[in-house]
Coordinates of C-alpha atoms in Angstrom, one line a residue:
M1 CA 0.0 0.0 0.0
L2 CA 2.8 2.4 0.8
E3 CA 4.2 2.1 -2.7
S4 CA 1.0 3.5 -4.1
E5 CA 1.0 7.3 -4.7
A6 CA -2.7 7.3 -3.9
C7 CA -2.1 5.9 -0.4
S8 CA -3.2 8.3 2.3
L9 CA -2.8 8.4 6.1
M10 CA -6.5 7.6 6.5
D11 CA -6.2 4.6 4.2
L12 CA -3.4 3.2 6.5
L13 CA -5.3 3.9 9.7
K14 CA -8.2 1.9 8.4
E15 CA -6.0 -1.2 8.1
S16 CA -6.7 -3.5 11.0
N17 CA -3.1 -4.7 11.2
I18 CA -1.3 -1.4 11.2
Q19 CA 0.0 -1.7 14.8
T20 CA 1.2 -5.2 14.1
A21 CA 2.9 -4.0 10.9
L22 CA 4.7 -1.3 13.0
K23 CA 6.0 -3.8 15.4
K24 CA 7.2 -6.0 12.5
R25 CA 9.1 -2.9 11.1
I26 CA 7.5 -3.0 7.7
P27 CA 9.9 -0.9 5.5
N28 CA 9.0 2.8 5.3
L29 CA 5.9 2.6 7.5
A30 CA 7.4 4.4 10.5
E31 CA 8.9 7.1 8.2
Y32 CA 5.5 7.6 6.5
L33 CA 3.7 8.0 9.8
A34 CA 6.4 10.3 11.1
N35 CA 6.1 12.5 8.0
N36 CA 2.4 12.8 8.9
A37 CA 3.1 13.4 12.6
G38 CA 1.0 16.6 12.8
H39 CA -1.9 14.9 11.2
L40 CA -1.6 12.0 13.7
V41 CA -1.7 14.4 16.6
D42 CA -4.7 16.3 15.4
I43 CA -6.7 13.1 14.9
A44 CA -5.5 11.6 18.2
L45 CA -6.6 14.7 20.2
G46 CA -9.9 15.2 18.4
A47 CA -8.8 18.4 16.7
E48 CA -9.6 16.7 13.4
K49 CA -12.8 14.9 13.6
T50 CA -12.9 11.3 12.6
S51 CA -14.5 8.1 13.9
L52 CA -13.6 7.2 17.5
D53 CA -12.0 4.0 16.2
V54 CA -9.5 6.0 14.0
Q55 CA -8.9 8.5 16.8
F56 CA -8.0 5.7 19.2
I57 CA -5.7 4.0 16.7
C58 CA -3.8 7.3 16.2
F59 CA -3.5 7.8 19.9
S60 CA -2.3 4.2 20.4
I61 CA 0.3 4.6 17.6
I62 CA 1.7 7.6 19.3
V63 CA 2.0 6.3 22.9
T64 CA 3.0 2.7 22.1
Q65 CA 6.8 2.4 22.2
V66 CA 8.0 1.2 18.9
K67 CA 11.7 2.2 18.8
T68 CA 11.9 3.5 15.3
L69 CA 8.7 5.4 15.2
T70 CA 8.9 6.8 18.7
S71 CA 12.3 8.3 18.0
L72 CA 11.1 9.7 14.7
L73 CA 8.0 11.3 16.3
I74 CA 9.9 12.8 19.2
S75 CA 12.5 14.4 16.9
N76 CA 9.8 15.8 14.6
D77 CA 9.2 19.5 15.1
N78 CA 5.8 19.3 13.5
F79 CA 4.8 16.7 16.1
L80 CA 5.6 19.1 18.9
Q81 CA 4.1 22.1 17.1
H82 CA 0.7 20.4 16.8
L83 CA 0.8 19.3 20.4
N84 CA 1.6 22.9 21.3
N85 CA -1.2 24.2 19.1
F86 CA -3.7 22.0 20.9
I87 CA -2.9 23.2 24.4
S88 CA -2.4 26.8 23.2
N89 CA -5.9 27.0 21.7
N90 CA -8.0 29.6 23.5
K91 CA -11.1 27.5 22.8
D92 CA -12.3 25.0 25.4
I93 CA -10.9 21.5 25.0
D94 CA -13.0 18.5 25.8
E95 CA -12.2 15.8 28.4
N96 CA -11.1 13.3 25.8
G97 CA -8.7 15.7 24.2
A98 CA -7.3 16.8 27.6
T99 CA -6.7 13.2 28.6
G100 CA -5.1 12.4 25.3
F101 CA -2.8 15.4 25.5
A102 CA -1.8 14.6 29.1
R103 CA -0.9 11.0 28.3
I104 CA 1.1 11.9 25.1
F105 CA 2.9 14.6 27.1
K106 CA 3.9 12.2 29.8
F107 CA 4.9 9.6 27.3
V108 CA 7.3 11.9 25.4
L109 CA 8.6 13.5 28.7
N110 CA 9.6 10.1 30.0
Q111 CA 10.9 8.8 26.7
T112 CA 13.3 11.7 26.6
N113 CA 14.0 12.0 30.4
G114 CA 12.6 15.5 30.2
E115 CA 14.8 16.7 27.4
I116 CA 11.7 17.3 25.2
L117 CA 11.0 20.4 27.2
N118 CA 14.1 22.1 25.8
R119 CA 12.7 21.7 22.3
W120 CA 9.0 22.5 23.0
P121 CA 7.7 25.5 20.9
E122 CA 7.2 28.6 23.0
R123 CA 8.4 26.6 25.9
T124 CA 8.1 29.4 28.5
E125 CA 4.4 29.7 27.8
L126 CA 3.6 26.0 28.1
F127 CA 3.2 25.9 31.8
Q128 CA 0.7 28.8 31.9
R129 CA -1.3 27.2 29.0
M130 CA -1.6 24.0 30.9
V131 CA -2.6 25.8 34.1
A132 CA -5.5 27.4 32.1
H133 CA -7.0 23.9 31.7
I134 CA -6.7 22.5 35.2
D135 CA -10.5 22.0 35.4
H136 CA -9.8 18.9 33.3
I137 CA -8.8 16.1 35.7
A138 CA -6.1 14.7 33.4
I139 CA -4.4 18.1 33.1
H140 CA -4.6 18.5 36.9
Y141 CA -2.9 15.2 37.4
L142 CA -0.3 16.1 34.8
L143 CA 0.5 19.3 36.6
D144 CA 0.6 17.5 39.9
D145 CA 3.2 15.1 38.5
L146 CA 5.2 17.9 36.7
T147 CA 5.5 20.1 39.8
S148 CA 6.7 17.0 41.7
D149 CA 9.3 16.0 39.2
A150 CA 12.8 16.7 40.5
R151 CA 14.7 15.9 37.3
K152 CA 17.0 18.7 36.4
T153 CA 15.5 19.2 33.0
V154 CA 12.0 19.6 34.4
V155 CA 13.1 21.9 37.3
A156 CA 14.9 24.1 34.7
F157 CA 11.8 24.2 32.6
L158 CA 9.7 25.2 35.7
E159 CA 12.2 27.9 36.6
D160 CA 12.3 29.3 33.1
S161 CA 8.5 29.4 33.1
N162 CA 8.4 31.3 36.4
A163 CA 6.0 28.6 37.6
S164 CA 5.6 29.9 41.1
S165 CA 4.6 33.3 39.9
V166 CA 2.2 31.7 37.3
L167 CA 0.5 29.7 40.0
L168 CA 0.2 32.6 42.4
S169 CA -1.2 34.9 39.7
N170 CA -4.0 32.3 39.0
I171 CA -5.2 32.1 42.6
S172 CA -8.7 33.5 42.9
N173 CA -12.0 33.1 44.9
D174 CA -12.6 29.8 43.2
V175 CA -11.7 27.6 46.2
R176 CA -11.6 24.4 44.2
K177 CA -9.2 25.8 41.6
S178 CA -7.0 27.5 44.3
K179 CA -6.6 24.3 46.2
K180 CA -5.1 22.7 43.1
L181 CA -2.8 25.7 42.7
Y182 CA -1.6 25.6 46.3
L183 CA -0.9 21.8 45.9
Y184 CA 1.3 22.6 42.9
L185 CA 3.1 25.3 44.9
T186 CA 3.7 22.9 47.7
N187 CA 5.1 20.3 45.2
L188 CA 7.5 22.9 43.8
I189 CA 8.8 23.9 47.2
S190 CA 9.6 20.3 48.0
I191 CA 11.7 19.7 44.9
I192 CA 13.7 22.9 44.4
E193 CA 17.0 24.0 45.8
I194 CA 17.2 26.9 48.4
D195 CA 18.7 29.2 45.8
S196 CA 16.0 28.5 43.1
P197 CA 14.5 31.6 41.4
L198 CA 11.1 30.0 42.0
L199 CA 11.4 31.0 45.7
S200 CA 11.9 34.7 44.9
V201 CA 8.2 35.4 44.8
F202 CA 8.0 34.5 48.5
E203 CA 10.4 37.3 49.3
N204 CA 7.5 39.7 48.9
A205 CA 6.0 40.1 52.4
Q206 CA 2.7 41.3 51.1
K207 CA 2.3 38.3 48.8
V208 CA 3.2 35.9 51.6
N209 CA 0.5 37.5 53.8
E210 CA -2.0 37.1 51.1
I211 CA -1.2 33.5 50.8

């Protein structure tokens, strides 16, 4: 099928044995999927509407570790850009999309030991964009994990994102939301060094009194 010029990504996704073919390392299949990485992400997260079966297949392809494909996807800038576009969208995202994003994010974070954060588009805006969606349980758990992650690459990302200031600036009269934000702050304080810039916000006596 791949040898046909008429072959499309949707044609491949409708093949019942595509995941088996990936594991068997069918020539050029991983490369073809990686070249369509942005399209895969959009379908997996529901940004491009298809059947639920096709959406699930796309998601499974992304988060199932297949050495050749996984490395190609992670190194693909288009893959990251489409993930970033999804979480950056000012429109509400649905629970399925939020769950898919959280699981893909955790997968690529762990596959790269956090190094993916150094290549993420508009990386210093990512934390704030995720915080904007904490009403989704999957994003909440993702942020709980992220702010508890003591890996140097993750801590550096949180520092570059001014995570403590972002969290404090989002605290409001919404008690349920604010409890989550205070949880993330507590997590941060437990993993950072005493000289971390994330602590500088607490040098403001007025801000500490407000907390």
